[in-house]
XYZ file of C-alpha atoms in Angstrom:
468
model
C -22.210 -70.223 39.498
C -19.353 -67.950 39.955
C -15.949 -68.721 38.437
C -13.661 -69.845 41.065
C -10.622 -70.053 39.338
C -9.011 -69.043 35.836
C -7.366 -72.419 35.290
C -8.064 -76.053 36.870
C -5.776 -78.463 36.112
C -6.631 -82.388 36.983
C -3.547 -84.541 37.752
C -1.065 -83.610 39.006
C 1.931 -85.652 36.913
C 4.528 -84.009 34.658
C 1.931 -82.700 32.325
C 0.040 -81.126 34.740
C 2.018 -79.471 37.546
C 3.740 -77.906 35.023
C 0.765 -76.966 33.470
C -0.397 -75.712 37.328
C 3.109 -73.464 37.431
C 2.931 -71.970 33.723
C -0.553 -70.850 34.222
C 0.407 -69.360 37.637
C 3.067 -67.543 35.862
C 0.603 -66.238 33.409
C -1.560 -64.851 36.026
C -4.144 -67.298 36.170
C -5.369 -68.077 39.447
C -5.045 -71.878 39.793
C -5.756 -75.003 41.511
C -4.798 -78.736 40.692
C -6.716 -82.233 41.197
C -4.905 -84.998 42.671
C -6.146 -88.118 43.293
C -3.102 -89.774 45.036
C -0.240 -87.781 45.541
C 1.659 -84.727 43.804
C 4.077 -85.651 40.572
C 1.584 -88.579 39.262
C 3.123 -91.631 38.008
C 5.892 -90.625 36.737
C 7.531 -89.092 39.742
C 5.830 -91.824 41.984
C 5.883 -95.370 39.665
C 7.567 -94.162 37.014
C 10.374 -92.055 35.602
C 11.811 -91.013 38.854
C 11.872 -94.037 40.752
C 13.040 -96.519 37.730
C 15.984 -94.759 37.434
C 17.040 -95.295 40.898
C 16.274 -98.760 40.806
C 18.792 -98.803 37.409
C 21.628 -96.579 38.733
C 21.388 -99.297 42.140
C 22.096 -101.904 39.074
C 24.299 -100.284 37.405
C 26.637 -99.980 40.207
C 26.059 -103.447 40.957
C 26.643 -104.634 37.531
C 30.178 -102.669 36.714
C 31.298 -104.337 40.596
C 31.715 -107.188 39.125
C 33.814 -105.972 36.358
C 36.300 -103.946 38.350
C 39.525 -105.922 37.342
C 38.907 -103.972 33.744
C 39.628 -101.480 35.756
C 42.801 -102.614 37.743
C 40.545 -102.644 40.633
C 39.097 -105.235 42.582
C 36.744 -105.943 45.949
C 35.507 -108.796 47.592
C 31.958 -110.236 49.176
C 29.716 -108.481 46.600
C 26.393 -108.311 47.662
C 22.843 -106.523 47.414
C 20.194 -105.622 49.908
C 17.278 -105.657 48.120
C 15.092 -104.077 50.650
C 17.696 -101.287 50.985
C 18.052 -100.796 47.343
C 13.870 -100.598 46.831
C 14.124 -98.067 49.995
C 16.276 -95.767 48.314
C 14.121 -95.689 44.878
C 11.402 -95.150 47.231
C 12.722 -92.379 48.995
C 13.911 -90.648 45.248
C 10.276 -90.848 44.640
C 9.645 -89.225 48.505
C 12.214 -86.353 47.437
C 10.789 -85.454 44.391
C 7.491 -85.402 45.853
C 7.975 -82.858 48.685
C 9.695 -80.858 45.327
C 6.353 -80.396 43.488
C 4.393 -79.346 46.736
C 6.961 -76.743 47.743
C 6.851 -75.629 43.742
C 2.585 -75.566 44.561
C 3.224 -73.342 47.285
C 5.851 -71.312 45.656
C 3.221 -70.277 42.647
C 0.666 -70.171 45.420
C -1.751 -72.753 43.495
C -4.050 -74.488 45.583
C -4.356 -77.891 45.826
C -7.674 -80.178 45.889
C -7.145 -83.633 47.091
C -9.584 -85.713 45.801
C -11.021 -87.743 42.970
C -12.173 -85.346 39.869
C -15.156 -85.586 38.206
C -16.896 -83.479 35.048
C -20.525 -81.914 35.113
C -22.374 -79.162 32.744
C -20.970 -75.813 33.400
C -20.291 -72.614 31.830
C -17.632 -71.470 30.702
C -16.299 -74.664 30.939
C -17.591 -78.042 32.664
C -17.782 -77.962 36.806
C -15.237 -80.210 38.401
C -16.712 -81.877 41.367
C -14.054 -83.360 43.461
C -14.747 -86.403 46.046
C -12.326 -85.450 48.816
C -9.804 -87.912 50.249
C -10.936 -86.573 53.772
C -14.625 -87.106 53.164
C -17.172 -85.259 51.591
C -17.060 -83.076 47.831
C -16.400 -79.962 46.661
C -17.928 -78.281 43.468
C -15.671 -75.819 41.292
C -16.039 -73.862 38.720
C -12.980 -73.002 36.524
C -13.099 -70.609 32.849
C -10.755 -73.263 31.570
C -10.326 -77.128 32.913
C -7.615 -79.255 31.605
C -7.359 -83.227 32.192
C -3.967 -84.062 32.802
C -5.281 -87.324 33.766
C -2.420 -89.544 32.481
C -2.492 -93.133 31.785
C -1.633 -96.674 33.323
C -0.728 -100.261 32.793
C -2.267 -102.075 29.744
C -3.738 -105.801 31.020
C -5.263 -107.960 28.443
C -7.178 -110.126 31.161
C -8.781 -113.008 28.639
C -5.532 -114.340 28.514
C -4.249 -113.814 31.704
C -2.181 -110.633 31.345
C -3.273 -108.811 34.279
C -1.483 -108.334 37.758
C -2.190 -109.985 40.675
C 0.675 -108.417 43.362
C 2.200 -111.862 43.360
C 3.607 -113.675 40.490
C 2.174 -111.262 38.037
C 3.045 -107.395 37.930
C 2.752 -104.040 36.285
C 5.502 -101.543 36.634
C 3.819 -100.833 40.355
C 4.533 -104.199 41.659
C 8.113 -104.503 39.563
C 9.095 -101.121 41.716
C 8.565 -102.612 45.213
C 8.672 -106.160 45.795
C 10.166 -107.938 48.588
C 12.987 -109.959 46.804
C 14.277 -109.987 43.256
C 12.904 -113.018 41.334
C 15.332 -115.521 40.237
C 13.858 -115.581 36.831
C 11.616 -113.189 35.618
C 9.223 -113.380 31.814
C 8.596 -109.950 30.545
C 5.792 -109.474 28.237
C 6.445 -106.128 25.885
C 10.219 -104.830 24.751
C 9.459 -101.240 24.525
C 11.055 -98.376 26.973
C 9.352 -100.375 30.403
C 9.660 -104.139 29.229
C 13.587 -103.205 28.446
C 13.998 -100.940 31.552
C 12.945 -103.835 34.094
C 14.570 -106.392 32.139
C 17.893 -104.724 32.330
C 17.788 -104.457 36.136
C 16.595 -107.427 36.825
C 19.157 -109.083 34.698
C 21.732 -106.416 36.312
C 20.593 -108.400 39.866
C 21.402 -111.506 38.789
C 17.652 -112.606 37.935
C 16.936 -114.957 34.681
C 15.391 -112.629 32.028
C 13.112 -113.139 29.032
C 11.802 -110.472 27.196
C 8.303 -111.492 24.885
C 7.792 -109.634 21.586
C 4.971 -110.147 19.524
C 6.699 -107.670 16.418
C 10.040 -109.507 14.428
C 12.423 -106.772 16.557
C 12.754 -105.251 20.511
C 12.553 -101.719 20.865
C 10.453 -101.665 17.304
C 9.527 -97.725 17.168
C 13.998 -97.090 17.135
C 15.440 -97.341 14.138
C 16.228 -100.590 13.285
C 20.356 -100.678 13.292
C 19.921 -99.404 17.051
C 17.240 -101.805 17.537
C 19.398 -104.633 16.578
C 22.449 -103.870 18.526
C 20.671 -103.598 21.423
C 19.194 -106.953 20.543
C 22.803 -107.912 21.013
C 24.056 -106.205 23.364
C 21.213 -107.415 26.028
C 22.289 -111.046 24.919
C 25.806 -110.549 26.121
C 24.533 -109.368 28.999
C 22.604 -112.555 29.485
C 19.273 -111.350 28.746
C 16.760 -114.316 26.367
C 14.494 -112.703 24.063
C 11.247 -114.132 21.880
C 10.922 -111.874 19.572
C 7.877 -112.524 16.687
C 6.002 -113.958 19.623
C 2.501 -114.123 20.513
C 1.618 -114.486 24.015
C -2.056 -116.731 23.826
C -2.328 -117.748 27.404
C -0.691 -116.622 30.669
C -1.370 -119.158 33.432
C -0.532 -119.225 37.330
C 0.612 -120.881 40.031
C 1.484 -120.529 44.186
C 5.025 -120.830 43.121
C 5.245 -120.040 39.137
C 4.108 -118.510 35.948
C 3.868 -120.245 32.823
C 3.172 -118.244 29.350
C 1.951 -120.288 26.397
C 3.520 -118.686 22.890
C 2.990 -119.054 19.063
C 6.590 -118.295 17.077
C 6.931 -119.146 13.752
C 4.164 -121.787 13.415
C 5.266 -122.881 16.198
C 3.669 -123.214 20.180
C 6.014 -123.226 23.033
C 5.422 -122.542 26.782
C 8.115 -120.764 28.889
C 7.992 -120.869 32.962
C 9.631 -118.072 35.513
C 9.080 -116.883 39.179
C 7.550 -113.903 37.947
C 5.910 -112.434 34.205
C 6.104 -108.294 34.010
C 3.145 -107.276 31.764
C 4.406 -103.853 29.764
C 2.357 -104.133 26.623
C 1.634 -100.304 26.625
C -0.595 -97.762 28.223
C -4.192 -96.985 28.723
C -5.689 -93.377 28.900
C -7.173 -92.195 31.870
C -10.735 -91.671 30.622
C -12.491 -93.415 33.298
C -14.928 -92.224 35.909
C -14.573 -88.712 34.257
C -17.737 -87.693 33.402
C -16.743 -87.540 29.487
C -19.589 -89.640 28.643
C -21.853 -87.495 29.643
C -20.364 -84.430 28.325
C -20.149 -85.755 24.556
C -16.130 -85.300 24.754
C -14.225 -87.340 21.909
C -12.730 -90.104 23.188
C -10.509 -93.077 20.573
C -9.221 -95.882 21.189
C -8.963 -95.081 25.144
C -7.410 -91.562 24.410
C -9.349 -88.251 24.981
C -8.974 -86.499 20.902
C -8.021 -82.771 21.027
C -6.633 -80.365 18.996
C -2.993 -78.856 18.377
C -3.606 -76.650 21.351
C -4.667 -79.414 23.377
C -8.462 -77.801 23.219
C -11.168 -80.723 22.937
C -14.774 -80.572 21.378
C -16.191 -79.402 24.464
C -16.058 -75.743 24.972
C -13.878 -74.891 28.082
C -12.053 -78.075 28.265
C -8.521 -79.301 27.088
C -6.740 -82.438 27.065
C -2.627 -82.922 27.169
C -0.236 -85.570 27.872
C -0.347 -89.562 28.031
C -4.273 -88.954 28.201
C -4.461 -87.195 24.751
C -2.409 -90.404 23.038
C 1.176 -90.931 22.161
C 3.922 -90.412 22.492
C 3.684 -91.358 26.024
C 6.424 -89.479 27.710
C 6.488 -86.852 30.398
C 8.377 -84.670 28.558
C 6.051 -84.258 25.811
C 3.086 -83.983 28.343
C 5.135 -81.208 29.923
C 5.184 -79.421 26.952
C 1.687 -79.949 25.690
C 0.514 -77.938 28.830
C 2.851 -75.003 28.821
C 1.846 -74.307 25.241
C -1.789 -74.977 26.086
C -2.053 -72.491 28.779
C 0.075 -69.905 26.541
C -2.708 -70.387 23.655
C -4.953 -69.737 26.696
C -3.884 -66.427 27.409
C -3.332 -65.852 23.777
C 0.339 -66.024 23.810
C 1.814 -67.669 20.393
C 4.012 -70.430 21.763
C 7.399 -71.051 19.798
C 8.221 -74.772 19.393
C 4.762 -76.429 19.009
C 5.937 -78.756 16.580
C 9.537 -79.318 18.652
C 10.617 -82.757 18.068
C 10.548 -85.093 21.118
C 13.488 -87.473 21.848
C 12.958 -90.917 23.260
C 15.085 -92.448 25.745
C 15.708 -96.012 26.983
C 17.803 -95.893 30.315
C 19.006 -100.074 30.157
C 22.349 -100.827 30.034
C 23.067 -99.655 27.231
C 21.409 -96.652 26.982
C 18.982 -96.224 23.589
C 18.289 -92.187 22.916
C 16.755 -90.995 19.728
C 14.678 -88.305 17.852
C 13.070 -87.594 14.645
C 12.597 -90.000 11.903
C 14.394 -93.363 11.420
C 16.329 -93.905 8.114
C 13.584 -96.419 7.261
C 10.749 -93.661 7.824
C 13.111 -90.620 5.939
C 12.892 -92.976 3.227
C 9.439 -93.595 3.219
C 8.484 -90.266 3.092
C 10.476 -89.242 0.059
C 13.718 -87.658 1.313
C 17.103 -88.223 -0.502
C 18.099 -89.805 2.649
C 22.043 -89.386 3.478
C 22.849 -91.269 6.948
C 26.126 -91.236 8.943
C 27.146 -93.608 11.846
C 30.362 -93.300 14.530
C 31.176 -96.114 16.829
C 32.410 -95.580 20.471
C 34.762 -98.212 20.023
C 37.164 -95.579 18.122
C 36.020 -92.459 20.635
C 39.182 -91.733 23.165
C 36.762 -90.979 26.031
C 34.849 -93.923 25.682
C 37.852 -96.463 25.428
C 39.149 -94.294 28.474
C 35.449 -95.232 30.103
C 35.480 -98.713 29.416
C 32.220 -97.941 27.597
C 33.201 -98.611 23.760
C 29.974 -100.910 23.096
C 27.171 -98.813 20.982
C 27.068 -95.863 18.196
C 25.436 -92.452 16.738
C 23.773 -92.498 13.387
C 22.527 -89.734 11.829
C 19.913 -89.105 9.138
C 19.675 -85.961 6.616
C 18.435 -84.645 4.045
C 20.651 -85.122 1.010
C 19.345 -82.041 -0.914
C 19.224 -79.534 1.975
C 21.343 -80.839 4.858
C 18.594 -80.369 7.327
C 18.828 -82.976 10.398
C 15.689 -85.129 10.133
C 16.889 -87.876 13.105
C 19.323 -89.083 15.404
C 19.556 -92.435 16.879
C 21.921 -93.472 19.793
C 23.297 -96.727 21.613
C 25.585 -96.709 24.598
C 26.948 -94.893 27.636
C 24.745 -92.207 28.937
C 23.386 -91.018 25.294
C 20.531 -90.010 27.435
C 21.837 -86.943 27.978
C 23.461 -86.586 24.702
C 20.011 -86.728 22.596
C 18.990 -83.248 23.572
C 21.792 -81.767 21.575
C 20.045 -82.977 18.404
C 16.907 -82.486 19.310
C 18.023 -78.611 19.446
C 19.725 -79.003 16.350
C 16.232 -80.230 14.772
C 14.360 -77.527 16.375
C 16.352 -74.920 15.361
C 16.539 -76.475 11.769
C 20.160 -76.918 11.674
C 21.696 -78.449 8.392
C 25.101 -80.403 8.132
C 26.988 -77.086 7.423
C 26.141 -75.419 11.409
C 26.628 -78.895 12.778
C 29.910 -79.827 11.534
C 30.950 -75.803 12.145
C 30.152 -76.796 15.907
C 33.219 -77.176 17.505
C 32.965 -80.538 19.794
C 35.220 -80.542 23.568
C 38.053 -82.803 23.079
C 37.576 -86.075 24.668
C 34.034 -86.585 25.218
C 31.552 -89.407 23.996
C 29.885 -86.208 22.418
C 32.650 -86.412 19.617
C 30.637 -88.518 18.280
C 27.695 -86.790 17.738
C 30.087 -84.751 15.515
C 31.207 -87.412 13.574
C 28.471 -88.885 12.778
C 27.462 -85.887 11.121
C 30.863 -85.624 9.015
C 30.110 -89.445 8.419
C 27.016 -88.875 6.659
C 28.653 -86.555 3.828
C 32.014 -88.621 3.526
C 34.225 -86.644 5.590
C 34.739 -88.718 8.927
C 38.016 -88.210 10.698
C 38.701 -90.633 13.011
C 37.086 -93.581 10.920
């Protein structure tokens, strides 16, 4: 069979469409296959629309605290349908942007569901087209970027029904905000939805099987987040194992085991946020002999699978399940195919939770650094003594830094507070450039900014903090 393309990318999420763009920039004749909407889950059902909802919730919540700024408003209310429609409008706008980018870079978009068959030099791609029929195409290189979906546990009732039990998809487009809500899982997705619905007045309880919420974060940040969310009225059950979810036409109930005791919680709605599974089904991977481990395609440092000409990047290839990680992997993959030496292959991957307050981190936690045998120097600086934070009325939270005491290398950074997701990139750059405490201390941070807390946390790690 003749080769139709140099590169075919299956899936158009942040990993897939960025990979396709970079392939085109490198001179490859490129196609992308998408079964739903360009932009994938992140743009249409995840990263982008959730941030639009969270912004609406943040503004509404702030309206209830205007007196602290010497302001007042009467008749505070929200139109939930408009809140949801704004979110969907943002997603549509971004989808149109991806469509434009595909045209700009002369990437052929094939609308349909892909399946792989044996071929050479890479597997053939058979597409069941959206408008009927099928199309078979051959490329020199095929890159899987099929993403992932919400994990469900049907055996104990943790699966969506579109009515009383939701995943992130249903939680984005309900007809009304529930009066009461149970969120199973306290990772970024669970916490963000808990934060949004609490901002609109829902009674929210988060259930977490592990001993603390946001368990991948530094323990100090996790504890601070727990306290901050409780202050907003969110309730938590940690160290609680869900044994059964039951539902009726009017509510849901979740049976728990916590501390050796059984407990049952009831609410209008339950959101299942217990992780994700890679989209590896119905792709023909078994017939090709592609290695799959625990629901994710096994690849090497360059994205290559065990099958010639086939690569996998992003969520389908395993954790961390983050859009920016997928994009980074995809760019590296096609640059490797092109014979380029990519920079930043082992760059640190920041993690962000866009709740109120926000949480952001990059690199090792203090506990991880100690486990690896580093002589740890940790620094902290609270926003409550940062001038800009005080002026803005955003004094909750802090910045924490983790350094190697012997070399001065920055090992990790962890933040909780207002807009810290916009600040973490500074520490990501520092780690990527192998900065030490000397370079960070010598950096001039503008005043007044909340980013000054980053500088102070660095100084504090070495006993030189100036403002605390």
